[in-house]
mmCIF file with all atom_site columns, C-alpha atoms in Angstrom:
data_model
loop_
_atom_site.group_PDB
_atom_site.id
_atom_site.type_symbol
_atom_site.label_atom_id
_atom_site.label_alt_id
_atom_site.label_comp_id
_atom_site.label_asym_id
_atom_site.label_entity_id
_atom_site.label_seq_id
_atom_site.pdbx_PDB_ins_code
_atom_site.Cartn_x
_atom_site.Cartn_y
_atom_site.Cartn_z
_atom_site.occupancy
_atom_site.B_iso_or_equiv
_atom_site.pdbx_formal_charge
_atom_site.auth_seq_id
_atom_site.auth_comp_id
_atom_site.auth_asym_id
_atom_site.auth_atom_id
_atom_site.pdbx_PDB_model_num
ATOM 1   C CA . GLN A 1 1   ? 115.310 152.999 91.916  1.00 0.00 ? 15  GLN A CA 1
ATOM 2   C CA . GLN A 1 2   ? 116.983 153.770 95.444  1.00 0.00 ? 16  GLN A CA 1
ATOM 3   C CA . GLN A 1 3   ? 116.271 151.181 97.770  1.00 0.00 ? 17  GLN A CA 1
ATOM 4   C CA . VAL A 1 4   ? 117.217 153.002 100.572 1.00 0.00 ? 18  VAL A CA 1
ATOM 5   C CA . LYS A 1 5   ? 116.540 156.859 101.390 1.00 0.00 ? 19  LYS A CA 1
ATOM 6   C CA . GLN A 1 6   ? 118.322 158.461 103.887 1.00 0.00 ? 20  GLN A CA 1
ATOM 7   C CA . SER A 1 7   ? 118.039 161.912 105.500 1.00 0.00 ? 21  SER A CA 1
ATOM 8   C CA . PRO A 1 8   ? 118.906 164.545 106.204 1.00 0.00 ? 22  PRO A CA 1
ATOM 9   C CA . GLN A 1 9   ? 122.499 164.501 104.207 1.00 0.00 ? 23  GLN A CA 1
ATOM 10  C CA . SER A 1 10  ? 124.092 166.659 106.443 1.00 0.00 ? 24  SER A CA 1
ATOM 11  C CA . LEU A 1 11  ? 123.385 167.743 110.272 1.00 0.00 ? 25  LEU A CA 1
ATOM 12  C CA . ILE A 1 12  ? 124.559 170.049 112.978 1.00 0.00 ? 26  ILE A CA 1
ATOM 13  C CA . VAL A 1 13  ? 123.691 169.361 116.283 1.00 0.00 ? 27  VAL A CA 1
ATOM 14  C CA . GLN A 1 14  ? 124.789 171.677 119.641 1.00 0.00 ? 28  GLN A CA 1
ATOM 15  C CA . LYS A 1 15  ? 126.781 169.412 121.793 1.00 0.00 ? 29  LYS A CA 1
ATOM 16  C CA . GLY A 1 16  ? 124.290 167.999 123.925 1.00 0.00 ? 30  GLY A CA 1
ATOM 17  C CA . GLY A 1 17  ? 121.486 167.367 121.715 1.00 0.00 ? 31  GLY A CA 1
ATOM 18  C CA . ILE A 1 18  ? 119.875 165.122 119.956 1.00 0.00 ? 32  ILE A CA 1
ATOM 19  C CA . SER A 1 19  ? 120.500 164.153 116.424 1.00 0.00 ? 33  SER A CA 1
ATOM 20  C CA . ILE A 1 20  ? 117.597 162.381 114.407 1.00 0.00 ? 34  ILE A CA 1
ATOM 21  C CA . ILE A 1 21  ? 118.309 160.506 110.991 1.00 0.00 ? 35  ILE A CA 1
ATOM 22  C CA . ASN A 1 22  ? 116.088 159.026 109.196 1.00 0.00 ? 36  ASN A CA 1
ATOM 23  C CA . CYS A 1 23  ? 115.692 156.319 106.543 1.00 0.00 ? 37  CYS A CA 1
ATOM 24  C CA . ALA A 1 24  ? 112.710 154.904 104.259 1.00 0.00 ? 38  ALA A CA 1
ATOM 25  C CA . TYR A 1 25  ? 112.849 151.494 102.542 1.00 0.00 ? 39  TYR A CA 1
ATOM 26  C CA . GLU A 1 26  ? 110.561 150.189 99.528  1.00 0.00 ? 40  GLU A CA 1
ATOM 27  C CA . ASN A 1 27  ? 111.357 146.139 99.747  1.00 0.00 ? 41  ASN A CA 1
ATOM 28  C CA . THR A 1 28  ? 109.235 144.847 102.117 1.00 0.00 ? 42  THR A CA 1
ATOM 29  C CA . ALA A 1 29  ? 111.316 141.422 102.192 1.00 0.00 ? 43  ALA A CA 1
ATOM 30  C CA . PHE A 1 30  ? 113.843 143.452 104.049 1.00 0.00 ? 44  PHE A CA 1
ATOM 31  C CA . ASP A 1 31  ? 114.555 141.932 107.548 1.00 0.00 ? 45  ASP A CA 1
ATOM 32  C CA . TYR A 1 32  ? 117.383 143.558 108.773 1.00 0.00 ? 46  TYR A CA 1
ATOM 33  C CA . PHE A 1 33  ? 118.149 147.103 109.703 1.00 0.00 ? 47  PHE A CA 1
ATOM 34  C CA . PRO A 1 34  ? 121.394 147.960 110.699 1.00 0.00 ? 48  PRO A CA 1
ATOM 35  C CA . TRP A 1 35  ? 123.231 151.524 111.246 1.00 0.00 ? 49  TRP A CA 1
ATOM 36  C CA . TYR A 1 36  ? 127.349 152.057 110.555 1.00 0.00 ? 50  TYR A CA 1
ATOM 37  C CA . GLN A 1 37  ? 129.276 155.075 111.609 1.00 0.00 ? 51  GLN A CA 1
ATOM 38  C CA . GLN A 1 38  ? 132.394 156.034 109.246 1.00 0.00 ? 52  GLN A CA 1
ATOM 39  C CA . PHE A 1 39  ? 134.946 158.113 110.560 1.00 0.00 ? 53  PHE A CA 1
ATOM 40  C CA . PRO A 1 40  ? 137.322 160.283 107.681 1.00 0.00 ? 54  PRO A CA 1
ATOM 41  C CA . GLY A 1 41  ? 139.823 158.066 106.413 1.00 0.00 ? 55  GLY A CA 1
ATOM 42  C CA . LYS A 1 42  ? 138.593 155.025 107.950 1.00 0.00 ? 56  LYS A CA 1
ATOM 43  C CA . GLY A 1 43  ? 135.762 152.047 106.857 1.00 0.00 ? 57  GLY A CA 1
ATOM 44  C CA . PRO A 1 44  ? 132.306 151.538 108.074 1.00 0.00 ? 58  PRO A CA 1
ATOM 45  C CA . ALA A 1 45  ? 131.519 149.993 111.403 1.00 0.00 ? 59  ALA A CA 1
ATOM 46  C CA . LEU A 1 46  ? 128.553 148.682 113.107 1.00 0.00 ? 60  LEU A CA 1
ATOM 47  C CA . LEU A 1 47  ? 126.877 150.847 115.223 1.00 0.00 ? 61  LEU A CA 1
ATOM 48  C CA . ILE A 1 48  ? 123.337 149.255 116.429 1.00 0.00 ? 62  ILE A CA 1
ATOM 49  C CA . ALA A 1 49  ? 121.096 146.880 114.260 1.00 0.00 ? 63  ALA A CA 1
ATOM 50  C CA . ILE A 1 50  ? 117.389 146.242 114.120 1.00 0.00 ? 64  ILE A CA 1
ATOM 51  C CA . ARG A 1 51  ? 115.264 143.279 112.957 1.00 0.00 ? 65  ARG A CA 1
ATOM 52  C CA . PRO A 1 52  ? 111.435 144.132 112.229 1.00 0.00 ? 66  PRO A CA 1
ATOM 53  C CA . ASP A 1 53  ? 109.981 142.149 115.051 1.00 0.00 ? 67  ASP A CA 1
ATOM 54  C CA . VAL A 1 54  ? 110.480 144.859 117.462 1.00 0.00 ? 68  VAL A CA 1
ATOM 55  C CA . SER A 1 55  ? 110.132 149.152 117.180 1.00 0.00 ? 69  SER A CA 1
ATOM 56  C CA . GLU A 1 56  ? 113.012 149.758 119.341 1.00 0.00 ? 70  GLU A CA 1
ATOM 57  C CA . LYS A 1 57  ? 116.291 148.904 120.353 1.00 0.00 ? 71  LYS A CA 1
ATOM 58  C CA . LYS A 1 58  ? 118.925 150.893 122.355 1.00 0.00 ? 72  LYS A CA 1
ATOM 59  C CA . GLU A 1 59  ? 122.415 150.629 122.961 1.00 0.00 ? 73  GLU A CA 1
ATOM 60  C CA . GLY A 1 60  ? 123.728 153.394 125.266 1.00 0.00 ? 74  GLY A CA 1
ATOM 61  C CA . ARG A 1 61  ? 122.992 156.765 123.845 1.00 0.00 ? 75  ARG A CA 1
ATOM 62  C CA . PHE A 1 62  ? 122.147 155.549 120.400 1.00 0.00 ? 76  PHE A CA 1
ATOM 63  C CA . THR A 1 63  ? 118.710 154.041 119.882 1.00 0.00 ? 77  THR A CA 1
ATOM 64  C CA . ILE A 1 64  ? 116.835 152.426 116.779 1.00 0.00 ? 78  ILE A CA 1
ATOM 65  C CA . SER A 1 65  ? 113.024 153.298 116.083 1.00 0.00 ? 79  SER A CA 1
ATOM 66  C CA . PHE A 1 66  ? 111.371 150.887 113.563 1.00 0.00 ? 80  PHE A CA 1
ATOM 67  C CA . ASN A 1 67  ? 108.015 151.478 111.850 1.00 0.00 ? 81  ASN A CA 1
ATOM 68  C CA . LYS A 1 68  ? 107.020 148.490 110.180 1.00 0.00 ? 82  LYS A CA 1
ATOM 69  C CA . SER A 1 69  ? 103.936 150.103 108.462 1.00 0.00 ? 83  SER A CA 1
ATOM 70  C CA . ALA A 1 70  ? 105.801 153.187 107.296 1.00 0.00 ? 84  ALA A CA 1
ATOM 71  C CA . LYS A 1 71  ? 108.668 151.245 105.976 1.00 0.00 ? 85  LYS A CA 1
ATOM 72  C CA . GLN A 1 72  ? 110.385 153.663 108.406 1.00 0.00 ? 86  GLN A CA 1
ATOM 73  C CA . PHE A 1 73  ? 113.355 153.244 110.629 1.00 0.00 ? 87  PHE A CA 1
ATOM 74  C CA . SER A 1 74  ? 115.559 156.129 112.206 1.00 0.00 ? 88  SER A CA 1
ATOM 75  C CA . LEU A 1 75  ? 119.081 156.633 114.494 1.00 0.00 ? 89  LEU A CA 1
ATOM 76  C CA . HIS A 1 76  ? 118.210 158.849 117.502 1.00 0.00 ? 90  HIS A CA 1
ATOM 77  C CA . ILE A 1 77  ? 121.775 160.030 119.395 1.00 0.00 ? 91  ILE A CA 1
ATOM 78  C CA . MET A 1 78  ? 121.005 161.246 122.504 1.00 0.00 ? 92  MET A CA 1
ATOM 79  C CA . ASP A 1 79  ? 123.099 163.864 124.640 1.00 0.00 ? 93  ASP A CA 1
ATOM 80  C CA . SER A 1 80  ? 125.502 163.944 121.457 1.00 0.00 ? 94  SER A CA 1
ATOM 81  C CA . GLN A 1 81  ? 128.999 164.763 121.505 1.00 0.00 ? 95  GLN A CA 1
ATOM 82  C CA . PRO A 1 82  ? 132.010 166.430 119.348 1.00 0.00 ? 96  PRO A CA 1
ATOM 83  C CA . GLY A 1 83  ? 133.423 162.461 119.255 1.00 0.00 ? 97  GLY A CA 1
ATOM 84  C CA . ASP A 1 84  ? 130.045 161.556 117.821 1.00 0.00 ? 98  ASP A CA 1
ATOM 85  C CA . SER A 1 85  ? 131.059 163.447 114.554 1.00 0.00 ? 99  SER A CA 1
ATOM 86  C CA . ALA A 1 86  ? 130.578 161.131 111.669 1.00 0.00 ? 100 ALA A CA 1
ATOM 87  C CA . THR A 1 87  ? 128.971 159.772 108.433 1.00 0.00 ? 101 THR A CA 1
ATOM 88  C CA . TYR A 1 88  ? 126.355 157.525 109.325 1.00 0.00 ? 102 TYR A CA 1
ATOM 89  C CA . PHE A 1 89  ? 125.004 155.099 106.980 1.00 0.00 ? 103 PHE A CA 1
ATOM 90  C CA . CYS A 1 90  ? 121.295 153.076 107.293 1.00 0.00 ? 104 CYS A CA 1
ATOM 91  C CA . ALA A 1 91  ? 121.342 149.615 105.440 1.00 0.00 ? 105 ALA A CA 1
ATOM 92  C CA . ALA A 1 92  ? 118.872 146.936 105.313 1.00 0.00 ? 106 ALA A CA 1
ATOM 93  C CA . SER A 1 93  ? 119.241 143.361 103.610 1.00 0.00 ? 107 SER A CA 1
ATOM 94  C CA . ARG A 1 94  ? 116.487 140.434 103.403 1.00 0.00 ? 108 ARG A CA 1
ATOM 95  C CA . GLY A 1 95  ? 118.028 137.361 103.691 1.00 0.00 ? 109 GLY A CA 1
ATOM 96  C CA . ASN A 1 96  ? 121.722 136.565 103.145 1.00 0.00 ? 110 ASN A CA 1
ATOM 97  C CA . THR A 1 97  ? 121.688 139.322 100.500 1.00 0.00 ? 111 THR A CA 1
ATOM 98  C CA . PRO A 1 98  ? 124.372 141.716 100.510 1.00 0.00 ? 112 PRO A CA 1
ATOM 99  C CA . LEU A 1 99  ? 123.417 144.965 102.419 1.00 0.00 ? 113 LEU A CA 1
ATOM 100 C CA . VAL A 1 100 ? 122.129 148.026 100.693 1.00 0.00 ? 114 VAL A CA 1
ATOM 101 C CA . PHE A 1 101 ? 123.235 151.354 101.611 1.00 0.00 ? 115 PHE A CA 1
ATOM 102 C CA . GLY A 1 102 ? 121.562 154.776 102.204 1.00 0.00 ? 116 GLY A CA 1
ATOM 103 C CA . LYS A 1 103 ? 123.333 157.837 100.897 1.00 0.00 ? 117 LYS A CA 1
ATOM 104 C CA . GLY A 1 104 ? 124.996 159.017 104.683 1.00 0.00 ? 118 GLY A CA 1
ATOM 105 C CA . THR A 1 105 ? 124.428 161.381 106.758 1.00 0.00 ? 119 THR A CA 1
ATOM 106 C CA . ARG A 1 106 ? 127.573 163.728 107.777 1.00 0.00 ? 120 ARG A CA 1
ATOM 107 C CA . LEU A 1 107 ? 126.869 164.390 111.406 1.00 0.00 ? 121 LEU A CA 1
ATOM 108 C CA . SER A 1 108 ? 129.020 167.561 113.297 1.00 0.00 ? 122 SER A CA 1
ATOM 109 C CA . VAL A 1 109 ? 128.345 168.083 116.807 1.00 0.00 ? 123 VAL A CA 1
ATOM 110 C CA . ILE A 1 110 ? 129.829 171.450 117.857 1.00 0.00 ? 124 ILE A CA 1
ATOM 111 C CA . ALA A 1 111 ? 130.165 172.866 121.442 1.00 0.00 ? 125 ALA A CA 1
ATOM 112 C CA . ASN B 2 1   ? 144.390 141.099 114.987 1.00 0.00 ? 8   ASN B CA 1
ATOM 113 C CA . ALA B 2 2   ? 144.231 142.319 111.416 1.00 0.00 ? 9   ALA B CA 1
ATOM 114 C CA . GLY B 2 3   ? 140.474 142.102 110.590 1.00 0.00 ? 10  GLY B CA 1
ATOM 115 C CA . VAL B 2 4   ? 140.127 143.058 106.530 1.00 0.00 ? 11  VAL B CA 1
ATOM 116 C CA . THR B 2 5   ? 143.527 144.337 105.175 1.00 0.00 ? 12  THR B CA 1
ATOM 117 C CA . GLN B 2 6   ? 143.458 146.377 101.648 1.00 0.00 ? 13  GLN B CA 1
ATOM 118 C CA . THR B 2 7   ? 146.256 147.205 99.537  1.00 0.00 ? 14  THR B CA 1
ATOM 119 C CA . PRO B 2 8   ? 147.392 149.893 97.852  1.00 0.00 ? 15  PRO B CA 1
ATOM 120 C CA . LYS B 2 9   ? 145.702 152.595 100.483 1.00 0.00 ? 16  LYS B CA 1
ATOM 121 C CA . PHE B 2 10  ? 146.427 154.762 97.555  1.00 0.00 ? 17  PHE B CA 1
ATOM 122 C CA . GLN B 2 11  ? 146.544 154.786 93.769  1.00 0.00 ? 18  GLN B CA 1
ATOM 123 C CA . VAL B 2 12  ? 147.056 157.234 90.522  1.00 0.00 ? 19  VAL B CA 1
ATOM 124 C CA . LEU B 2 13  ? 145.867 155.397 87.183  1.00 0.00 ? 20  LEU B CA 1
ATOM 125 C CA . LYS B 2 14  ? 146.267 156.785 83.720  1.00 0.00 ? 21  LYS B CA 1
ATOM 126 C CA . THR B 2 15  ? 142.989 156.203 82.108  1.00 0.00 ? 22  THR B CA 1
ATOM 127 C CA . GLY B 2 16  ? 143.196 152.691 80.114  1.00 0.00 ? 23  GLY B CA 1
ATOM 128 C CA . GLN B 2 17  ? 145.624 151.384 82.679  1.00 0.00 ? 24  GLN B CA 1
ATOM 129 C CA . SER B 2 18  ? 144.818 148.364 84.350  1.00 0.00 ? 25  SER B CA 1
ATOM 130 C CA . MET B 2 19  ? 145.113 147.149 88.275  1.00 0.00 ? 26  MET B CA 1
ATOM 131 C CA . THR B 2 20  ? 144.365 144.949 90.800  1.00 0.00 ? 27  THR B CA 1
ATOM 132 C CA . LEU B 2 21  ? 142.963 145.487 94.243  1.00 0.00 ? 28  LEU B CA 1
ATOM 133 C CA . GLN B 2 22  ? 143.759 143.362 96.765  1.00 0.00 ? 29  GLN B CA 1
ATOM 134 C CA . CYS B 2 23  ? 141.837 142.503 99.842  1.00 0.00 ? 30  CYS B CA 1
ATOM 135 C CA . ALA B 2 24  ? 142.271 139.668 102.932 1.00 0.00 ? 31  ALA B CA 1
ATOM 136 C CA . GLN B 2 25  ? 140.379 139.105 106.038 1.00 0.00 ? 32  GLN B CA 1
ATOM 137 C CA . ASP B 2 26  ? 141.985 136.816 109.028 1.00 0.00 ? 33  ASP B CA 1
ATOM 138 C CA . MET B 2 27  ? 138.223 136.190 110.243 1.00 0.00 ? 34  MET B CA 1
ATOM 139 C CA . ASN B 2 28  ? 137.361 132.855 108.534 1.00 0.00 ? 35  ASN B CA 1
ATOM 140 C CA . HIS B 2 29  ? 134.054 134.689 106.821 1.00 0.00 ? 36  HIS B CA 1
ATOM 141 C CA . ASN B 2 30  ? 132.928 132.913 104.228 1.00 0.00 ? 37  ASN B CA 1
ATOM 142 C CA . SER B 2 31  ? 131.529 136.079 102.497 1.00 0.00 ? 38  SER B CA 1
ATOM 143 C CA . MET B 2 32  ? 133.176 139.149 101.143 1.00 0.00 ? 39  MET B CA 1
ATOM 144 C CA . TYR B 2 33  ? 132.140 142.018 99.408  1.00 0.00 ? 40  TYR B CA 1
ATOM 145 C CA . TRP B 2 34  ? 133.449 145.273 97.450  1.00 0.00 ? 41  TRP B CA 1
ATOM 146 C CA . TYR B 2 35  ? 131.826 148.544 97.474  1.00 0.00 ? 42  TYR B CA 1
ATOM 147 C CA . ARG B 2 36  ? 132.651 151.833 95.946  1.00 0.00 ? 43  ARG B CA 1
ATOM 148 C CA . GLN B 2 37  ? 131.742 155.360 98.056  1.00 0.00 ? 44  GLN B CA 1
ATOM 149 C CA . ASP B 2 38  ? 131.633 158.513 96.186  1.00 0.00 ? 45  ASP B CA 1
ATOM 150 C CA . PRO B 2 39  ? 130.242 161.785 97.430  1.00 0.00 ? 46  PRO B CA 1
ATOM 151 C CA . GLY B 2 40  ? 126.757 161.564 97.761  1.00 0.00 ? 47  GLY B CA 1
ATOM 152 C CA . MET B 2 41  ? 126.198 158.197 96.529  1.00 0.00 ? 48  MET B CA 1
ATOM 153 C CA . GLY B 2 42  ? 127.101 156.336 99.781  1.00 0.00 ? 49  GLY B CA 1
ATOM 154 C CA . LEU B 2 43  ? 128.306 152.884 99.587  1.00 0.00 ? 50  LEU B CA 1
ATOM 155 C CA . ARG B 2 44  ? 127.319 150.793 96.268  1.00 0.00 ? 51  ARG B CA 1
ATOM 156 C CA . LEU B 2 45  ? 128.043 147.153 95.561  1.00 0.00 ? 52  LEU B CA 1
ATOM 157 C CA . ILE B 2 46  ? 130.163 146.241 92.883  1.00 0.00 ? 53  ILE B CA 1
ATOM 158 C CA . TYR B 2 47  ? 130.459 142.317 93.370  1.00 0.00 ? 54  TYR B CA 1
ATOM 159 C CA . TYR B 2 48  ? 130.213 139.731 96.115  1.00 0.00 ? 55  TYR B CA 1
ATOM 160 C CA . SER B 2 49  ? 131.651 136.447 96.976  1.00 0.00 ? 56  SER B CA 1
ATOM 161 C CA . ALA B 2 50  ? 128.939 134.288 99.227  1.00 0.00 ? 57  ALA B CA 1
ATOM 162 C CA . SER B 2 51  ? 131.129 131.662 99.762  1.00 0.00 ? 58  SER B CA 1
ATOM 163 C CA . GLU B 2 52  ? 134.495 130.564 98.548  1.00 0.00 ? 59  GLU B CA 1
ATOM 164 C CA . GLY B 2 53  ? 134.294 129.933 94.423  1.00 0.00 ? 60  GLY B CA 1
ATOM 165 C CA . THR B 2 54  ? 131.113 131.725 94.241  1.00 0.00 ? 61  THR B CA 1
ATOM 166 C CA . THR B 2 55  ? 130.920 135.528 92.731  1.00 0.00 ? 62  THR B CA 1
ATOM 167 C CA . ASP B 2 56  ? 128.247 137.410 91.854  1.00 0.00 ? 63  ASP B CA 1
ATOM 168 C CA . LYS B 2 57  ? 127.441 140.843 90.226  1.00 0.00 ? 64  LYS B CA 1
ATOM 169 C CA . GLY B 2 58  ? 126.188 143.719 92.519  1.00 0.00 ? 65  GLY B CA 1
ATOM 170 C CA . GLU B 2 59  ? 124.170 146.960 91.930  1.00 0.00 ? 66  GLU B CA 1
ATOM 171 C CA . VAL B 2 60  ? 127.567 148.566 89.711  1.00 0.00 ? 67  VAL B CA 1
ATOM 172 C CA . PRO B 2 61  ? 129.257 145.713 88.144  1.00 0.00 ? 68  PRO B CA 1
ATOM 173 C CA . ASN B 2 62  ? 130.615 147.717 84.640  1.00 0.00 ? 69  ASN B CA 1
ATOM 174 C CA . GLY B 2 63  ? 134.408 148.006 84.378  1.00 0.00 ? 70  GLY B CA 1
ATOM 175 C CA . TYR B 2 64  ? 135.336 145.713 86.764  1.00 0.00 ? 71  TYR B CA 1
ATOM 176 C CA . ASN B 2 65  ? 136.084 141.884 87.423  1.00 0.00 ? 72  ASN B CA 1
ATOM 177 C CA . VAL B 2 66  ? 136.617 139.641 90.562  1.00 0.00 ? 73  VAL B CA 1
ATOM 178 C CA . SER B 2 67  ? 138.542 136.479 91.586  1.00 0.00 ? 74  SER B CA 1
ATOM 179 C CA . ARG B 2 68  ? 137.791 134.819 94.717  1.00 0.00 ? 75  ARG B CA 1
ATOM 180 C CA . LEU B 2 69  ? 141.407 133.501 95.241  1.00 0.00 ? 76  LEU B CA 1
ATOM 181 C CA . ASN B 2 70  ? 140.541 131.392 98.362  1.00 0.00 ? 77  ASN B CA 1
ATOM 182 C CA . LYS B 2 71  ? 138.183 131.879 101.624 1.00 0.00 ? 78  LYS B CA 1
ATOM 183 C CA . ARG B 2 72  ? 140.934 134.925 103.198 1.00 0.00 ? 79  ARG B CA 1
ATOM 184 C CA . GLU B 2 73  ? 141.233 136.807 99.516  1.00 0.00 ? 80  GLU B CA 1
ATOM 185 C CA . PHE B 2 74  ? 138.902 138.600 97.144  1.00 0.00 ? 81  PHE B CA 1
ATOM 186 C CA . SER B 2 75  ? 140.489 140.697 94.248  1.00 0.00 ? 82  SER B CA 1
ATOM 187 C CA . LEU B 2 76  ? 138.816 143.425 92.307  1.00 0.00 ? 83  LEU B CA 1
ATOM 188 C CA . ARG B 2 77  ? 140.218 144.360 88.959  1.00 0.00 ? 84  ARG B CA 1
ATOM 189 C CA . LEU B 2 78  ? 140.108 147.316 86.963  1.00 0.00 ? 85  LEU B CA 1
ATOM 190 C CA . GLU B 2 79  ? 140.954 146.158 83.132  1.00 0.00 ? 86  GLU B CA 1
ATOM 191 C CA . SER B 2 80  ? 141.159 149.920 81.747  1.00 0.00 ? 87  SER B CA 1
ATOM 192 C CA . ALA B 2 81  ? 140.598 152.243 84.344  1.00 0.00 ? 88  ALA B CA 1
ATOM 193 C CA . ALA B 2 82  ? 138.324 155.304 83.241  1.00 0.00 ? 89  ALA B CA 1
ATOM 194 C CA . PRO B 2 83  ? 138.064 158.457 85.235  1.00 0.00 ? 90  PRO B CA 1
ATOM 195 C CA . SER B 2 84  ? 134.067 157.487 86.279  1.00 0.00 ? 91  SER B CA 1
ATOM 196 C CA . GLN B 2 85  ? 135.799 154.674 88.324  1.00 0.00 ? 92  GLN B CA 1
ATOM 197 C CA . THR B 2 86  ? 137.691 157.214 90.615  1.00 0.00 ? 93  THR B CA 1
ATOM 198 C CA . SER B 2 87  ? 136.417 156.475 93.937  1.00 0.00 ? 94  SER B CA 1
ATOM 199 C CA . VAL B 2 88  ? 137.076 155.265 97.509  1.00 0.00 ? 95  VAL B CA 1
ATOM 200 C CA . TYR B 2 89  ? 137.026 151.323 97.423  1.00 0.00 ? 96  TYR B CA 1
ATOM 201 C CA . PHE B 2 90  ? 136.325 149.308 100.402 1.00 0.00 ? 97  PHE B CA 1
ATOM 202 C CA . CYS B 2 91  ? 136.052 145.456 101.004 1.00 0.00 ? 98  CYS B CA 1
ATOM 203 C CA . ALA B 2 92  ? 134.233 143.960 103.386 1.00 0.00 ? 99  ALA B CA 1
ATOM 204 C CA . SER B 2 93  ? 133.346 140.291 104.956 1.00 0.00 ? 100 SER B CA 1
ATOM 205 C CA . SER B 2 94  ? 130.984 139.254 106.783 1.00 0.00 ? 101 SER B CA 1
ATOM 206 C CA . GLU B 2 95  ? 129.718 135.679 108.261 1.00 0.00 ? 102 GLU B CA 1
ATOM 207 C CA . ALA B 2 96  ? 126.025 135.216 107.275 1.00 0.00 ? 103 ALA B CA 1
ATOM 208 C CA . ARG B 2 97  ? 123.998 137.964 108.230 1.00 0.00 ? 104 ARG B CA 1
ATOM 209 C CA . ALA B 2 98  ? 126.369 139.155 110.904 1.00 0.00 ? 105 ALA B CA 1
ATOM 210 C CA . SER B 2 99  ? 128.342 142.284 111.180 1.00 0.00 ? 106 SER B CA 1
ATOM 211 C CA . TYR B 2 100 ? 130.404 143.332 107.973 1.00 0.00 ? 107 TYR B CA 1
ATOM 212 C CA . THR B 2 101 ? 133.863 144.155 108.701 1.00 0.00 ? 108 THR B CA 1
ATOM 213 C CA . PHE B 2 102 ? 135.473 146.768 106.127 1.00 0.00 ? 109 PHE B CA 1
ATOM 214 C CA . GLY B 2 103 ? 138.970 147.386 105.334 1.00 0.00 ? 110 GLY B CA 1
ATOM 215 C CA . SER B 2 104 ? 140.432 150.875 105.769 1.00 0.00 ? 111 SER B CA 1
ATOM 216 C CA . GLY B 2 105 ? 139.887 151.358 102.050 1.00 0.00 ? 112 GLY B CA 1
ATOM 217 C CA . THR B 2 106 ? 141.593 152.068 98.880  1.00 0.00 ? 113 THR B CA 1
ATOM 218 C CA . ARG B 2 107 ? 141.755 155.829 97.274  1.00 0.00 ? 114 ARG B CA 1
ATOM 219 C CA . LEU B 2 108 ? 141.626 155.534 93.868  1.00 0.00 ? 115 LEU B CA 1
ATOM 220 C CA . THR B 2 109 ? 142.247 158.771 91.403  1.00 0.00 ? 116 THR B CA 1
ATOM 221 C CA . VAL B 2 110 ? 141.797 157.875 87.349  1.00 0.00 ? 117 VAL B CA 1
ATOM 222 C CA . VAL B 2 111 ? 143.298 161.033 85.170  1.00 0.00 ? 118 VAL B CA 1
#
């Protein structure tokens, strides 16, 4: 059973547009929801994270929206740039247990 | 400022051969992890070590063994490699719930 479901698998966005990636989870005990960004040939790196006591967190052009009742959270990238082209992973964990990752979304931002 | 170092970066094995993937971190983190990344499958946890002296199975442990040699080093061993173990392997470390720091990966092909 996949604990974190991520969509879409791939996404093409025009430069300057908004990229939106969605994740849904099953385990209501999850209490930490990070997003990781991975460039080709590199390991993933933390982009932004949220805890379920807030509904939104913004860092620069990146925003996480969190809907606890729907068990969903999403990443919004405003004013998307070609340099944002990468694979994005949502993840979740409870307590100190290891992160469970979604399957990833390959984002391409075209000029 | 090396972070997490993985060796080797690339490896080709024949079916049935054995090998050990090495991982070392210099951030004094307690927790270390081994994930594998396959196309369309995201990052799946193989084994983790919450602290020196402890190891636990993850989602896909079959065919692998691990050793937490000391606080810095966490190795992953394939005793008898199979084509299904062709993947990119990532080691990561973290301090409790903090951000995971990933290595740059080992690309393994089993023929």
